[in-house]
mmCIF file of C-alpha atoms in Angstrom:
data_model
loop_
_atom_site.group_PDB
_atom_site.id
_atom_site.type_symbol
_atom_site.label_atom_id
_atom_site.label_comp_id
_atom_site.label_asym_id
_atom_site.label_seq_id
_atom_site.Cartn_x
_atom_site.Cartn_y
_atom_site.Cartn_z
ATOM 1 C CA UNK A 1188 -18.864 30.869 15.136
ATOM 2 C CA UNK A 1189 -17.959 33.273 18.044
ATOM 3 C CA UNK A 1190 -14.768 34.017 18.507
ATOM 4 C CA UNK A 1191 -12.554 35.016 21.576
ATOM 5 C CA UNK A 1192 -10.111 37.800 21.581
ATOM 6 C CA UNK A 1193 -7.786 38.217 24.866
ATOM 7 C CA UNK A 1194 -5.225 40.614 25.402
ATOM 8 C CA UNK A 1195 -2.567 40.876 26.100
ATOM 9 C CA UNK A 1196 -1.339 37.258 25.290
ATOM 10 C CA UNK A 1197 1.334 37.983 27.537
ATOM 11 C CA UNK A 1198 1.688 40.333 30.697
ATOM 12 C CA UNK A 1199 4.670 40.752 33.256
ATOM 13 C CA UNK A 1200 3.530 42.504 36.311
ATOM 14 C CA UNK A 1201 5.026 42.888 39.768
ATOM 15 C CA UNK A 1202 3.549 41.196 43.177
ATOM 16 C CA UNK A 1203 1.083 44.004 44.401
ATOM 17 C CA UNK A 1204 0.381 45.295 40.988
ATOM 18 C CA UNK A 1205 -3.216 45.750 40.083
ATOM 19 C CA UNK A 1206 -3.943 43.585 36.364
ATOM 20 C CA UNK A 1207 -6.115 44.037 34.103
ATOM 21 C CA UNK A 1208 -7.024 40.796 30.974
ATOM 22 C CA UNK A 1209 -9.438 41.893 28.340
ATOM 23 C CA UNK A 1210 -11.181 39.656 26.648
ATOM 24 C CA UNK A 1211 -13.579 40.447 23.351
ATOM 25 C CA UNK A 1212 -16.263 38.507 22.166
ATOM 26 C CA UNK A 1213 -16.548 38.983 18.015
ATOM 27 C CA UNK A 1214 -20.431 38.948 18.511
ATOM 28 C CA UNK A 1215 -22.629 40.371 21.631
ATOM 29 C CA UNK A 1216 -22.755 37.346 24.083
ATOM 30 C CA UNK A 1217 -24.583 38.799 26.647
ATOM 31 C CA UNK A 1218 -23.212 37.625 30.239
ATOM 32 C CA UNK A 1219 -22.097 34.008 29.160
ATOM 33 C CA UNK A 1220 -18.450 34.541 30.173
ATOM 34 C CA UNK A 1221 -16.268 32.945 32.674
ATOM 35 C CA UNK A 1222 -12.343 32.798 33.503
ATOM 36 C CA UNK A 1223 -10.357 30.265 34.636
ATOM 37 C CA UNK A 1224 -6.209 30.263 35.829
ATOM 38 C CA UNK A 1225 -4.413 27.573 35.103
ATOM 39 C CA UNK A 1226 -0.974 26.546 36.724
ATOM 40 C CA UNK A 1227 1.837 24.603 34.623
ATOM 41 C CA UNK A 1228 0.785 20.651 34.596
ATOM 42 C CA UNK A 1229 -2.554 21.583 36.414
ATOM 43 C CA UNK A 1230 -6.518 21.649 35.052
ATOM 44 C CA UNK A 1231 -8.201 25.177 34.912
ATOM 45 C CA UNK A 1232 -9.880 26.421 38.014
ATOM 46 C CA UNK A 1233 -12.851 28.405 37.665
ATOM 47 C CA UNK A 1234 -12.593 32.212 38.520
ATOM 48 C CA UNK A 1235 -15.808 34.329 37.158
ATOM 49 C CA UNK A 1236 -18.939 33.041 35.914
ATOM 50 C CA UNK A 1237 -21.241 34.664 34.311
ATOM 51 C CA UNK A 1238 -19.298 37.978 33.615
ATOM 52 C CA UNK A 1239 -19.193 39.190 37.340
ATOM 53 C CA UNK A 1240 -20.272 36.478 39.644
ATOM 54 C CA UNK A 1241 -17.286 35.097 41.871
ATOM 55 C CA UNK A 1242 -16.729 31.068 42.099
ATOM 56 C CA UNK A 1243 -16.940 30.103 45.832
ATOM 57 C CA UNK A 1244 -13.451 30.230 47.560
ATOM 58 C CA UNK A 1245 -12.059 32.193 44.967
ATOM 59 C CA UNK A 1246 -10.181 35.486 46.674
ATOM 60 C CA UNK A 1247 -11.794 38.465 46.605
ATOM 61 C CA UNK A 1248 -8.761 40.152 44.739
ATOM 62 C CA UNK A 1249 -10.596 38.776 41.447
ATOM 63 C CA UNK A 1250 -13.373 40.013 39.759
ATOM 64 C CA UNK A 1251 -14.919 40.446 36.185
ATOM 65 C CA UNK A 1252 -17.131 42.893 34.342
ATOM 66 C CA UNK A 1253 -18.733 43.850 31.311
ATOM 67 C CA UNK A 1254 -21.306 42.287 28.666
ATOM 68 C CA UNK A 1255 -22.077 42.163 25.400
ATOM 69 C CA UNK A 1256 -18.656 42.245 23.397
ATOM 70 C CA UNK A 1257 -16.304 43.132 25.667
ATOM 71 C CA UNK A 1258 -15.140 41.881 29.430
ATOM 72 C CA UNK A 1259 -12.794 42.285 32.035
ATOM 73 C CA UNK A 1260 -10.752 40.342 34.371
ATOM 74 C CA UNK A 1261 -9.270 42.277 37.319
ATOM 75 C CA UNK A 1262 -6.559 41.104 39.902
ATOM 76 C CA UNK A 1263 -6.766 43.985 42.432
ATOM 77 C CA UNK A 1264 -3.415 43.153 44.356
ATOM 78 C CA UNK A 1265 -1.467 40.399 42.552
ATOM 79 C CA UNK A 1266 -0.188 37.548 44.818
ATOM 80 C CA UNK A 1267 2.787 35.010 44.337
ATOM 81 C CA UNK A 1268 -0.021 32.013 43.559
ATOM 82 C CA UNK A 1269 -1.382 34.383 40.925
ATOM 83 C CA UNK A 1270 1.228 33.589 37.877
ATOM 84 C CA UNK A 1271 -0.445 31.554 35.522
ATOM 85 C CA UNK A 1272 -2.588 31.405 32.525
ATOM 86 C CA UNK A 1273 -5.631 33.035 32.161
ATOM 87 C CA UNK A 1274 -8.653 32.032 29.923
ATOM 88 C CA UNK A 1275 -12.221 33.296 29.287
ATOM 89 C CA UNK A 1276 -14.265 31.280 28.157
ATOM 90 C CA UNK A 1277 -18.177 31.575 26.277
ATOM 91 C CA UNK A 1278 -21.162 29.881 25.881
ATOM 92 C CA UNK A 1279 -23.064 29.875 22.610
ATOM 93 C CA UNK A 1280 -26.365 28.697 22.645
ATOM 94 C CA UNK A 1281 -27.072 28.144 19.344
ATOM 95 C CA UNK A 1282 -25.514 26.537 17.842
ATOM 96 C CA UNK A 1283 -24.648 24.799 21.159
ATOM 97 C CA UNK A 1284 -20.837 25.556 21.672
ATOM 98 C CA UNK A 1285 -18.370 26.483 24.044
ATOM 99 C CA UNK A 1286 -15.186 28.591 22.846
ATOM 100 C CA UNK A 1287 -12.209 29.987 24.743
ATOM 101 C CA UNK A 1288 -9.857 32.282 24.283
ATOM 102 C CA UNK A 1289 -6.354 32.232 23.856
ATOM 103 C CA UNK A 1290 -5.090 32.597 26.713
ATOM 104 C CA UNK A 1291 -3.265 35.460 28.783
ATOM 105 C CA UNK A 1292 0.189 34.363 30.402
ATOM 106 C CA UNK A 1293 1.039 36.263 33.284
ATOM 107 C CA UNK A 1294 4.402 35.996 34.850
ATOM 108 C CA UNK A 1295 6.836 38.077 37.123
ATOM 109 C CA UNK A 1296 8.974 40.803 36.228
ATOM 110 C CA UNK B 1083 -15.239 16.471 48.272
ATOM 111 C CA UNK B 1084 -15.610 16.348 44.406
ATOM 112 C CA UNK B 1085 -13.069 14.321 42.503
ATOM 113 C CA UNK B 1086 -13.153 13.328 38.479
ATOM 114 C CA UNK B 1087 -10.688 10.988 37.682
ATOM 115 C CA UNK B 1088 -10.091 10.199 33.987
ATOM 116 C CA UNK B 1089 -7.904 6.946 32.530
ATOM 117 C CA UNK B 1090 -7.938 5.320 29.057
ATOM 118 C CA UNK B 1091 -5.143 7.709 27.539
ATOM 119 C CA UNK B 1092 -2.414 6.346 25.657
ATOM 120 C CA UNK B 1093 -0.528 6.334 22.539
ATOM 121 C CA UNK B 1094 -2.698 5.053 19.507
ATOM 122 C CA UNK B 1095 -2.131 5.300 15.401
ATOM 123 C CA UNK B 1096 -3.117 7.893 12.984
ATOM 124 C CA UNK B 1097 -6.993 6.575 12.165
ATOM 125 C CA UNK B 1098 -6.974 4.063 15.182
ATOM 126 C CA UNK B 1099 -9.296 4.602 18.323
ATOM 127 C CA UNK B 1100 -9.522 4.995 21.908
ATOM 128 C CA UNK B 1101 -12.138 4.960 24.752
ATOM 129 C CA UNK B 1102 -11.093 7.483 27.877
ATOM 130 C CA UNK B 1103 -13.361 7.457 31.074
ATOM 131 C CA UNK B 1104 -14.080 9.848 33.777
ATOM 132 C CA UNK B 1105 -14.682 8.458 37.362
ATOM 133 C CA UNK B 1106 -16.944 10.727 39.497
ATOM 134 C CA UNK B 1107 -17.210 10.902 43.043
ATOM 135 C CA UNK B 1108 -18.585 13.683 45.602
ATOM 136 C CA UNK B 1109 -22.039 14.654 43.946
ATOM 137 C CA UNK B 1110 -24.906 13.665 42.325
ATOM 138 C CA UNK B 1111 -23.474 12.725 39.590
ATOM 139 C CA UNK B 1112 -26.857 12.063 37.650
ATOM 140 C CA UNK B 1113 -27.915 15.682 38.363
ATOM 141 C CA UNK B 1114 -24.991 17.080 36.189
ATOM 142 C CA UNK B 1115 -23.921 18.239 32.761
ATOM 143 C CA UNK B 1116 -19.970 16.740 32.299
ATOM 144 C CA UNK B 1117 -18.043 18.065 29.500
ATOM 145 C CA UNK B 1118 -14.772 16.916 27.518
ATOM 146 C CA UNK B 1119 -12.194 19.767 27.059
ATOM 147 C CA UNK B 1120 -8.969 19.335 25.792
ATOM 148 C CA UNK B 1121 -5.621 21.368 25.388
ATOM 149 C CA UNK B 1122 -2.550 19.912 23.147
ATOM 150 C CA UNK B 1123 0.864 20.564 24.308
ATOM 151 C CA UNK B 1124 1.885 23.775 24.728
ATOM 152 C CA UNK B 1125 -1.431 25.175 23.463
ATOM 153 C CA UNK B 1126 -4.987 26.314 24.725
ATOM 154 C CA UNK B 1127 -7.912 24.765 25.602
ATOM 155 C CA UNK B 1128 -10.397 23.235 23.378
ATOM 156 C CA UNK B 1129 -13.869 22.422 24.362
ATOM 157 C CA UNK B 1130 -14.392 19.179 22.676
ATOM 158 C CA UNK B 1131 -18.238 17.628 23.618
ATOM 159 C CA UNK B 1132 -20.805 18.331 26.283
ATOM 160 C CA UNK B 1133 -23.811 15.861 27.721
ATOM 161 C CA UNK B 1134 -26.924 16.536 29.621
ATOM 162 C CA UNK B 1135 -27.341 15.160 32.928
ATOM 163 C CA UNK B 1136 -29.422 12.708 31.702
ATOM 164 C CA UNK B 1137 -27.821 11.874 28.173
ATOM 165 C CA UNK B 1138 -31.017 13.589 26.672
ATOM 166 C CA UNK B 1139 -28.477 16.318 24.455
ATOM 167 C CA UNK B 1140 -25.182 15.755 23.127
ATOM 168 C CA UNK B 1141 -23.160 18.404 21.185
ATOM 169 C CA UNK B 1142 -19.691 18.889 20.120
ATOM 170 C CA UNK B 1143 -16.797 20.696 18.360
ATOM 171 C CA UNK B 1144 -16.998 20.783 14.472
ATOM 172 C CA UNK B 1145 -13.599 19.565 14.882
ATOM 173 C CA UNK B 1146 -14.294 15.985 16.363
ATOM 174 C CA UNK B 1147 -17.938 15.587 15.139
ATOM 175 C CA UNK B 1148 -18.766 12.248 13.557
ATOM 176 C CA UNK B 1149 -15.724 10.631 15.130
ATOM 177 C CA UNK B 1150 -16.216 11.055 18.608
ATOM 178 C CA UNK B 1151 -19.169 9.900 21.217
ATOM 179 C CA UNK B 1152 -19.519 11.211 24.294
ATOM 180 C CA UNK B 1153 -21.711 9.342 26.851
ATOM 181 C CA UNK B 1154 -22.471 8.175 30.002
ATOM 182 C CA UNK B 1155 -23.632 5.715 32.381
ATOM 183 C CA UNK B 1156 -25.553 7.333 35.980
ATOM 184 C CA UNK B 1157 -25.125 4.053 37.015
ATOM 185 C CA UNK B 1158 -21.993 3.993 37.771
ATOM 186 C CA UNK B 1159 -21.097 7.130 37.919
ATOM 187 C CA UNK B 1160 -18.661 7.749 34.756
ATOM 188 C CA UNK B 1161 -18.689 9.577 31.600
ATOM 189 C CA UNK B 1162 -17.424 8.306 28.521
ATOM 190 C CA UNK B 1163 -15.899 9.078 25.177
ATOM 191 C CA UNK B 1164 -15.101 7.171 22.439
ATOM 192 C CA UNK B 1165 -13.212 8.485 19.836
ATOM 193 C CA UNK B 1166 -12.668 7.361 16.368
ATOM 194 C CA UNK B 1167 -10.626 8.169 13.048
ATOM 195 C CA UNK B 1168 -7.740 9.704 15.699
ATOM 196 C CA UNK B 1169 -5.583 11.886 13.902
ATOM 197 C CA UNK B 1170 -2.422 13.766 15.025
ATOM 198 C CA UNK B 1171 -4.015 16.913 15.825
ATOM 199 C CA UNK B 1172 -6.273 15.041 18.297
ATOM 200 C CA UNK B 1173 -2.929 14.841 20.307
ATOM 201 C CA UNK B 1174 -3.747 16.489 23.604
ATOM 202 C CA UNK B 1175 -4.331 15.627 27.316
ATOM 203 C CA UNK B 1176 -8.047 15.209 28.027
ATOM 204 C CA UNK B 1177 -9.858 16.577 30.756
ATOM 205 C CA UNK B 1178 -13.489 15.671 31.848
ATOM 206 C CA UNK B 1179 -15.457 18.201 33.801
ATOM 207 C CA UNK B 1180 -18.551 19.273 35.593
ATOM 208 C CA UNK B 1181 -21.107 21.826 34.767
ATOM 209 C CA UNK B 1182 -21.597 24.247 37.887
ATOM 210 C CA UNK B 1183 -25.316 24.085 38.394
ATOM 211 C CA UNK B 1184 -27.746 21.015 38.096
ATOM 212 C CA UNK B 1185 -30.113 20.213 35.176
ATOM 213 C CA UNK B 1186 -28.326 22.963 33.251
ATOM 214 C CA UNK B 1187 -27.523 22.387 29.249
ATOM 215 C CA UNK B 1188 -24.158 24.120 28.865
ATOM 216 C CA UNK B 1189 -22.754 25.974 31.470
ATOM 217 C CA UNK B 1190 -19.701 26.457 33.280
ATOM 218 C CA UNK B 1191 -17.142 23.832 34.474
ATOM 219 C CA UNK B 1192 -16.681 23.943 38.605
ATOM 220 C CA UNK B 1193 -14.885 21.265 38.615
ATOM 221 C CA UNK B 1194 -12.120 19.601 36.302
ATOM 222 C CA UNK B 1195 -10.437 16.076 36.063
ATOM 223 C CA UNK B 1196 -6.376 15.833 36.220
ATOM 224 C CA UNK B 1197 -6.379 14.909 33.049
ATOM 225 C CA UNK B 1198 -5.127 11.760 30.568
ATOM 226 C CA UNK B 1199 -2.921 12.320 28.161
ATOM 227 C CA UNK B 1200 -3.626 10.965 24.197
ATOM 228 C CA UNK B 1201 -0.724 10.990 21.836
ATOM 229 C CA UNK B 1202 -1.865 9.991 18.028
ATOM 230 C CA UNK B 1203 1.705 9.009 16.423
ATOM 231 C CA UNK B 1204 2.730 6.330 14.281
#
């Protein structure tokens, strides 16, 4: 099975600070990435799909690269409503799975 | 706007079951893949079964395979799974959610439930 590697698991950063969340793949995976945040006592909201490609309504401050093993989320200018828990998140096609990783915990410093 | 609305959490025994439900509302519901993730307290998410818009494929975690069904009903809008043999790692809140694009098998998940708790405990 495909495993997910993110790092750091946890990340204190400063309103206006520019983030960087890895996350490695232990096999190529092509594109088939996405990210989600997640609040405290909320469900994930989709970030990135598809390495790169931007969910509708989702600020522009976010965005994703890479492929194969290794991928990038970016927060260009971090906000207030941007503390929270980060996951990526891959699907496998055979066989057909879905695996996330372990998450990336962002708070204020 | 899209809403999924799960119920049918509770607490339950070790080796008892439980059927949860997800009410959908806002889209074409029968044009959809809808997924079951869940994340235990404290802890990560877990994707735990995935069904085709029209219940043609089913697939799921090694972890709940052969005790839990996922499944639906187009006709009234609501996904379903049934799970069996509950054990105390199956403790978790439950959230169903949507695949992004239509007549996909496997994607991403636009759109999530609030989520209903299960607590296996004796």
């Amino acid at each position: 099975d495909i495993q997910l590697t993110q790092s750091p698991s946890f990340l204190s950063a400063s309103v206006g600070d520019r983030v960087t969340i890895t996350c490695r793949a232990s096999q190529g995976i092509s594109s088939y990435l996405a990210w989600y945040q997640q609040k405290p006592g909320k469900a994930p909201k989709l970030l990135i799909y598809a390495a790169s490609t931007l969910q509708s309504g989702v600020p522009s401050r976010f965005s994703g690269s890479g492929s194969g093993t290794e991928f990038t989320l970016t927060i260009s200018s971090l906000q207030p409503e941007d503390f929270a828990t980060y996951y990526c998140q891959q699907l496998n096609s055979y066989p057909p799975s879905v695996t996330f990783g372990g998450g990336t915990k962002v708070e204020i410093k | 706007q899209v809403q999924l609305v799960e119920s049918g959490g509770g607490v339950v025994q070790p080796g008892g079951s439980l059927r949860l439900s997800c009410a959908a509302s806002g889209f074409t519901f029968s044009s959809y893949g809808m997924h079951w993730v869940r994340q235990a307290p404290g802890k990560g998410l877990e994707w735990v079964a995935f069904i085709r818009y029209d219940g043609s494929n089913k697939y799921y975690a090694d972890s709940v395979k052969g005790r839990f069904t996922i499944s639906r009903d187009n006709s009234k809008n609501t996904l379903y799974l049934q799970m069996n043999s509950l054990r105390a790692e199956d403790t978790a809140v439950y959230y169903c959610a949507k695949d992004n694009l239509d007549y996909g098998d496997l994607l991403y998940f636009d759109y999530w439930g609030q989520g209903t708790l299960v607590t296996v405990s004796s």
